[in-house]
Amino acid sequence: MAKACVLLNLCLFISLLHLSSAARSISTQNDQQLQFQYHKGPLLTGKISVNLIWYGKFKPSQRAIIADFISSLSSPIKAQPSVATWWKGTQKYYQRIKSPKNTLALTLGAQLLDEKYSLGKSLTINQIVKLASKGAQRDAINVVLTAADVTVDGFCSSRCGTHGSSGSGRKKIAYLWVGNSETQCPGQCAWPFHQPVYGPHSPPLVAPNNDVGLDGMVINVASLLAGTITNPFGNGYFQGPKEAPLEAASACTGVYGKGAYPGYAGNLLVDSTTGASYNANGINGKKYLLPALFDPATSACSTLV
């Protein structure tokens, strides 16, 4: 009986990871069975600034990892595959909506620092929304990034981050939050740079920026950013229940390269000097590991490599 209870709890925990709006879990989806639907709501369009709100202590080098990733989204570079090429995959969602205004241009906006933990080190989602409101209130995505010593409701137990919207009318803004999981749950939110909590225990990959926590955050920010622009207000593109949707990247959780399967990220590029695994080049010589994006035209997960 005790063993049955343990098994049931384990299954429930894995289900939570799978169904939440978080960017990550250690399981993968059968992309051939997914049928994405457009629910007639708006996608983000126009010139949008991505504002970063750093909550807690982050080194300048850590902030640069995320900031350069955001800038790389709209910065074509010679080195391929690139972050900008990965981001072009989201355009397929816009192309399926016949409207003359379906263009999007993201730029890195302001960076706000809250190194004194103004709301404490244990946050609720409502407090995350409050922090997000410190960013621009129009034509913006406000990204809240919490440090490794900050706990957030649901973090690690059911999600690695989330996205949503606040306000109303012309002041309605999109936001997302991602936490640094390095000391709290790297096996859940920074895989494949750390051994997973459940499933096959294959050796972890070397993080491309030599920072397990921040490289894991990049994966989650990328996933949630793709979900934010294609389903900003809960009525855009998604599959499954509105409360726990599978979106552009979360539908392809755990897939980073061709040949991926549970416990194996796929065939990736490897830096000959550092041994780090990656699949996208960014500005300033940065390298990143980015999740596959669900292709609405083929109903399959599309990878860069």
Tab-separated table of C-alpha atoms in Angstrom:
chain	number	residue	atom	x	y	z
A	1	MET	CA	0.000	0.000	0.000
A	2	ALA	CA	2.813	2.402	0.911
A	3	LYS	CA	4.534	1.706	-2.412
A	4	ALA	CA	1.272	2.386	-4.259
A	5	CYS	CA	0.890	5.744	-2.502
A	6	VAL	CA	4.439	6.722	-3.375
A	7	LEU	CA	3.822	5.776	-7.013
A	8	LEU	CA	0.564	7.742	-7.089
A	9	ASN	CA	2.233	10.833	-5.634
A	10	LEU	CA	5.039	10.546	-8.162
A	11	CYS	CA	2.557	10.312	-11.041
A	12	LEU	CA	0.621	13.311	-9.761
A	13	PHE	CA	3.816	15.337	-9.458
A	14	ILE	CA	4.893	14.508	-12.985
A	15	SER	CA	1.397	15.365	-14.235
A	16	LEU	CA	1.618	18.771	-12.594
A	17	LEU	CA	4.901	19.451	-14.328
A	18	HIS	CA	3.426	18.321	-17.623
A	19	LEU	CA	0.208	20.316	-17.473
A	20	SER	CA	1.352	23.565	-15.885
A	21	SER	CA	2.012	26.702	-17.887
A	22	ALA	CA	5.632	26.440	-16.904
A	23	ALA	CA	8.257	26.379	-19.575
A	24	ARG	CA	9.905	23.163	-18.525
A	25	SER	CA	9.466	19.595	-17.444
A	26	ILE	CA	11.666	16.578	-17.957
A	27	SER	CA	9.127	14.708	-20.076
A	28	THR	CA	8.518	15.224	-23.790
A	29	GLN	CA	5.346	15.393	-25.863
A	30	ASN	CA	4.245	13.268	-28.794
A	31	ASP	CA	4.208	16.171	-31.231
A	32	GLN	CA	2.457	14.172	-33.923
A	33	GLN	CA	-0.734	14.058	-31.815
A	34	LEU	CA	-0.945	17.769	-31.048
A	35	GLN	CA	-3.627	19.798	-32.786
A	36	PHE	CA	-3.088	23.480	-32.139
A	37	GLN	CA	-6.059	25.790	-32.320
A	38	TYR	CA	-6.325	29.527	-32.798
A	39	HIS	CA	-8.902	30.851	-30.344
A	40	LYS	CA	-9.513	34.137	-32.198
A	41	GLY	CA	-7.753	36.358	-29.662
A	42	PRO	CA	-5.008	38.904	-30.432
A	43	LEU	CA	-1.329	38.085	-30.764
A	44	LEU	CA	1.251	40.675	-29.774
A	45	THR	CA	2.049	42.957	-32.701
A	46	GLY	CA	3.949	46.148	-33.434
A	47	LYS	CA	7.079	47.416	-31.727
A	48	ILE	CA	7.350	45.749	-28.321
A	49	SER	CA	10.035	46.414	-25.721
A	50	VAL	CA	11.148	43.554	-23.494
A	51	ASN	CA	11.895	45.012	-20.067
A	52	LEU	CA	13.922	42.978	-17.578
A	53	ILE	CA	13.149	43.285	-13.866
A	54	TRP	CA	15.920	41.654	-11.851
A	55	TYR	CA	14.735	40.681	-8.383
A	56	GLY	CA	17.554	39.783	-6.005
A	57	LYS	CA	21.285	39.488	-6.551
A	58	PHE	CA	22.606	38.789	-10.055
A	59	LYS	CA	26.147	39.346	-11.288
A	60	PRO	CA	26.588	41.701	-14.267
A	61	SER	CA	27.811	38.721	-16.308
A	62	GLN	CA	24.602	36.866	-15.483
A	63	ARG	CA	22.439	39.789	-16.523
A	64	ALA	CA	24.365	39.978	-19.788
A	65	ILE	CA	23.458	36.356	-20.630
A	66	ILE	CA	19.732	37.150	-20.620
A	67	ALA	CA	20.046	40.664	-22.066
A	68	ASP	CA	22.155	39.446	-24.991
A	69	PHE	CA	19.640	36.674	-25.640
A	70	ILE	CA	16.804	39.209	-25.898
A	71	SER	CA	18.875	41.436	-28.187
A	72	SER	CA	19.818	38.420	-30.316
A	73	LEU	CA	16.147	37.780	-31.178
A	74	SER	CA	16.176	40.707	-33.587
A	75	SER	CA	19.875	40.740	-34.508
A	76	PRO	CA	20.730	38.598	-37.553
A	77	ILE	CA	24.334	37.389	-37.391
A	78	LYS	CA	26.605	35.443	-39.731
A	79	ALA	CA	27.121	32.520	-37.361
A	80	GLN	CA	24.374	29.965	-37.895
A	81	PRO	CA	22.143	28.591	-36.563
A	82	SER	CA	21.249	31.766	-34.694
A	83	VAL	CA	18.818	32.982	-32.072
A	84	ALA	CA	17.219	35.225	-34.717
A	85	THR	CA	16.652	32.198	-36.965
A	86	TRP	CA	15.028	30.350	-34.068
A	87	TRP	CA	12.736	33.304	-33.384
A	88	LYS	CA	11.584	33.414	-37.001
A	89	GLY	CA	9.776	30.170	-36.250
A	90	THR	CA	7.149	32.190	-34.369
A	91	GLN	CA	6.263	34.091	-37.567
A	92	LYS	CA	4.405	31.041	-38.833
A	93	TYR	CA	1.715	31.714	-36.237
A	94	TYR	CA	1.244	35.238	-37.548
A	95	GLN	CA	1.173	34.092	-41.169
A	96	ARG	CA	-1.864	31.939	-40.421
A	97	ILE	CA	-3.871	35.006	-39.390
A	98	LYS	CA	-4.909	37.052	-42.398
A	99	SER	CA	-4.476	40.601	-41.146
A	100	PRO	CA	-2.282	43.458	-42.430
A	101	LYS	CA	-1.056	44.283	-38.917
A	102	ASN	CA	0.465	40.937	-37.991
A	103	THR	CA	4.068	42.080	-37.624
A	104	LEU	CA	6.138	42.060	-34.461
A	105	ALA	CA	9.455	43.703	-33.623
A	106	LEU	CA	11.015	42.991	-30.224
A	107	THR	CA	13.742	45.137	-28.702
A	108	LEU	CA	15.547	45.067	-25.383
A	109	GLY	CA	13.998	47.741	-23.189
A	110	ALA	CA	14.825	48.937	-19.691
A	111	GLN	CA	16.536	46.850	-17.032
A	112	LEU	CA	15.350	47.461	-13.466
A	113	LEU	CA	17.270	46.173	-10.454
A	114	ASP	CA	15.707	45.267	-7.114
A	115	GLU	CA	18.742	43.947	-5.254
A	116	LYS	CA	17.325	44.705	-1.809
A	117	TYR	CA	14.430	42.240	-2.080
A	118	SER	CA	11.755	44.905	-1.608
A	119	LEU	CA	9.005	42.270	-1.221
A	120	GLY	CA	11.068	39.726	0.720
A	121	LYS	CA	12.499	36.413	-0.395
A	122	SER	CA	9.262	34.435	-0.532
A	123	LEU	CA	6.870	35.670	-3.206
A	124	THR	CA	3.336	34.962	-4.367
A	125	ILE	CA	2.241	35.184	-7.993
A	126	ASN	CA	0.362	38.381	-7.112
A	127	GLN	CA	3.654	39.865	-5.973
A	128	ILE	CA	5.251	38.763	-9.234
A	129	VAL	CA	2.520	40.697	-11.060
A	130	LYS	CA	3.241	43.695	-8.818
A	131	LEU	CA	6.921	43.530	-9.750
A	132	ALA	CA	6.011	43.223	-13.430
A	133	SER	CA	3.963	46.425	-13.154
A	134	LYS	CA	7.183	48.349	-12.510
A	135	GLY	CA	8.003	48.024	-16.194
A	136	ALA	CA	6.473	49.956	-19.081
A	137	GLN	CA	2.693	49.921	-19.166
A	138	ARG	CA	2.260	49.926	-22.926
A	139	ASP	CA	3.751	48.068	-25.903
A	140	ALA	CA	5.861	45.941	-23.600
A	141	ILE	CA	6.567	42.519	-22.193
A	142	ASN	CA	7.788	42.842	-18.637
A	143	VAL	CA	10.030	39.969	-17.591
A	144	VAL	CA	10.528	39.295	-13.873
A	145	LEU	CA	13.652	37.267	-13.078
A	146	THR	CA	14.075	36.031	-9.507
A	147	ALA	CA	17.427	35.125	-7.955
A	148	ALA	CA	18.456	31.681	-6.717
A	149	ASP	CA	17.640	32.528	-3.077
A	150	VAL	CA	14.065	33.640	-3.835
A	151	THR	CA	11.149	31.218	-3.539
A	152	VAL	CA	7.928	31.728	-5.472
A	153	ASP	CA	4.598	29.939	-5.039
A	154	GLY	CA	4.641	26.825	-7.199
A	155	PHE	CA	8.293	27.173	-8.187
A	156	CYS	CA	9.887	23.741	-8.595
A	157	SER	CA	6.773	21.913	-7.402
A	158	SER	CA	4.663	22.668	-10.479
A	159	ARG	CA	6.464	25.211	-12.650
A	160	CYS	CA	9.730	26.868	-13.557
A	161	GLY	CA	8.058	30.090	-14.625
A	162	THR	CA	4.811	31.406	-16.042
A	163	HIS	CA	3.357	34.148	-18.204
A	164	GLY	CA	0.149	36.139	-18.126
A	165	SER	CA	-1.310	39.604	-18.466
A	166	SER	CA	-2.466	42.368	-16.189
A	167	GLY	CA	-4.393	45.607	-16.520
A	168	SER	CA	-7.181	46.311	-18.959
A	169	GLY	CA	-7.853	48.151	-22.171
A	170	ARG	CA	-4.891	50.034	-23.619
A	171	LYS	CA	-3.001	49.517	-20.359
A	172	LYS	CA	-3.171	45.741	-20.586
A	173	ILE	CA	0.366	44.373	-20.556
A	174	ALA	CA	1.932	40.969	-20.951
A	175	TYR	CA	4.419	39.689	-18.418
A	176	LEU	CA	6.401	36.589	-17.673
A	177	TRP	CA	8.394	35.320	-14.734
A	178	VAL	CA	11.270	32.833	-14.517
A	179	GLY	CA	13.260	31.812	-11.447
A	180	ASN	CA	16.889	30.784	-11.091
A	181	SER	CA	16.669	27.102	-10.164
A	182	GLU	CA	20.389	26.448	-9.626
A	183	THR	CA	20.126	25.733	-5.890
A	184	GLN	CA	16.445	24.827	-5.601
A	185	CYS	CA	15.592	22.425	-8.443
A	186	PRO	CA	18.131	22.318	-11.284
A	187	GLY	CA	17.088	18.772	-12.153
A	188	GLN	CA	13.601	20.049	-12.980
A	189	CYS	CA	14.180	23.542	-14.352
A	190	ALA	CA	17.756	23.482	-15.681
A	191	TRP	CA	17.803	20.110	-17.448
A	192	PRO	CA	19.759	19.075	-19.527
A	193	PHE	CA	22.493	20.960	-17.673
A	194	HIS	CA	21.755	18.939	-14.531
A	195	GLN	CA	20.639	15.369	-14.038
A	196	PRO	CA	16.840	15.093	-13.989
A	197	VAL	CA	14.968	14.237	-10.805
A	198	TYR	CA	13.027	11.525	-12.606
A	199	GLY	CA	13.619	9.490	-15.728
A	200	PRO	CA	16.894	8.379	-17.343
A	201	HIS	CA	19.951	9.731	-15.524
A	202	SER	CA	22.176	10.503	-18.462
A	203	PRO	CA	25.217	12.736	-17.805
A	204	PRO	CA	24.314	16.449	-17.746
A	205	LEU	CA	25.466	18.632	-20.626
A	206	VAL	CA	27.956	21.458	-20.206
A	207	ALA	CA	26.111	24.807	-20.082
A	208	PRO	CA	27.101	27.111	-22.988
A	209	ASN	CA	27.607	30.150	-20.733
A	210	ASN	CA	29.116	28.109	-17.894
A	211	ASP	CA	26.197	28.941	-15.609
A	212	VAL	CA	23.685	26.135	-15.014
A	213	GLY	CA	21.154	28.455	-13.383
A	214	LEU	CA	21.241	31.201	-16.023
A	215	ASP	CA	21.484	28.860	-19.001
A	216	GLY	CA	18.440	27.093	-17.582
A	217	MET	CA	16.696	30.451	-17.247
A	218	VAL	CA	17.376	31.193	-20.917
A	219	ILE	CA	15.546	28.009	-21.915
A	220	ASN	CA	12.552	28.974	-19.804
A	221	VAL	CA	12.541	32.626	-20.868
A	222	ALA	CA	12.696	31.539	-24.511
A	223	SER	CA	9.835	29.087	-24.074
A	224	LEU	CA	7.620	31.526	-22.197
A	225	LEU	CA	8.428	34.392	-24.551
A	226	ALA	CA	7.235	32.307	-27.502
A	227	GLY	CA	4.077	31.494	-25.530
A	228	THR	CA	3.605	35.125	-24.563
A	229	ILE	CA	3.534	36.518	-28.093
A	230	THR	CA	1.365	33.744	-29.554
A	231	ASN	CA	-1.023	33.475	-26.603
A	232	PRO	CA	-0.630	36.727	-24.646
A	233	PHE	CA	-4.113	36.964	-23.149
A	234	GLY	CA	-5.201	33.346	-22.958
A	235	ASN	CA	-7.158	33.291	-26.225
A	236	GLY	CA	-4.474	32.978	-28.888
A	237	TYR	CA	-2.744	29.806	-30.059
A	238	PHE	CA	-2.727	26.835	-27.704
A	239	GLN	CA	-3.822	23.245	-27.278
A	240	GLY	CA	-5.572	21.750	-24.284
A	241	PRO	CA	-7.311	23.523	-21.381
A	242	LYS	CA	-6.983	27.300	-21.155
A	243	GLU	CA	-5.847	27.017	-17.519
A	244	ALA	CA	-2.902	24.786	-18.454
A	245	PRO	CA	-2.276	25.227	-22.180
A	246	LEU	CA	0.391	23.705	-24.369
A	247	GLU	CA	1.882	26.588	-26.328
A	248	ALA	CA	4.431	27.238	-29.072
A	249	ALA	CA	7.408	25.923	-27.095
A	250	SER	CA	5.914	24.131	-24.096
A	251	ALA	CA	4.328	21.690	-26.559
A	252	CYS	CA	7.877	20.575	-27.387
A	253	THR	CA	9.275	20.294	-23.868
A	254	GLY	CA	12.573	18.415	-23.693
A	255	VAL	CA	13.246	18.631	-27.439
A	256	TYR	CA	16.325	20.626	-28.487
A	257	GLY	CA	17.709	18.749	-31.483
A	258	LYS	CA	16.797	16.035	-33.940
A	259	GLY	CA	16.527	12.567	-32.464
A	260	ALA	CA	15.426	13.801	-29.022
A	261	TYR	CA	13.597	11.442	-26.691
A	262	PRO	CA	12.879	11.444	-22.920
A	263	GLY	CA	16.207	11.912	-21.163
A	264	TYR	CA	18.054	12.842	-24.368
A	265	ALA	CA	18.014	16.437	-25.620
A	266	GLY	CA	18.817	15.512	-29.220
A	267	ASN	CA	21.795	15.899	-31.546
A	268	LEU	CA	23.342	19.229	-30.577
A	269	LEU	CA	26.336	21.331	-31.524
A	270	VAL	CA	29.330	21.110	-29.189
A	271	ASP	CA	31.848	23.890	-28.631
A	272	SER	CA	35.282	22.480	-29.417
A	273	THR	CA	36.944	24.584	-26.719
A	274	THR	CA	34.559	24.349	-23.766
A	275	GLY	CA	32.686	21.141	-24.577
A	276	ALA	CA	29.411	23.018	-24.069
A	277	SER	CA	26.273	21.916	-25.907
A	278	TYR	CA	24.194	24.489	-27.776
A	279	ASN	CA	21.989	24.967	-30.821
A	280	ALA	CA	21.962	28.741	-31.394
A	281	ASN	CA	24.487	31.550	-31.729
A	282	GLY	CA	23.811	34.991	-30.306
A	283	ILE	CA	25.428	38.415	-30.282
A	284	ASN	CA	28.713	39.103	-28.507
A	285	GLY	CA	29.835	35.539	-29.106
A	286	LYS	CA	27.157	34.059	-26.868
A	287	LYS	CA	25.824	30.538	-27.425
A	288	TYR	CA	22.471	29.250	-26.215
A	289	LEU	CA	20.392	26.108	-25.972
A	290	LEU	CA	16.845	26.882	-27.114
A	291	PRO	CA	13.727	24.697	-27.139
A	292	ALA	CA	12.093	23.369	-30.282
A	293	LEU	CA	9.058	25.305	-31.492
A	294	PHE	CA	5.812	23.707	-32.542
A	295	ASP	CA	5.267	24.316	-36.249
A	296	PRO	CA	1.546	24.978	-36.857
A	297	ALA	CA	1.971	24.179	-40.556
A	298	THR	CA	3.377	20.673	-40.055
A	299	SER	CA	1.945	19.925	-36.570
A	300	ALA	CA	5.407	18.820	-35.440
A	301	CYS	CA	8.214	20.177	-33.273
A	302	SER	CA	10.818	22.040	-35.338
A	303	THR	CA	14.451	22.196	-34.204
A	304	LEU	CA	17.394	24.327	-35.309
A	305	VAL	CA	19.759	21.347	-35.509
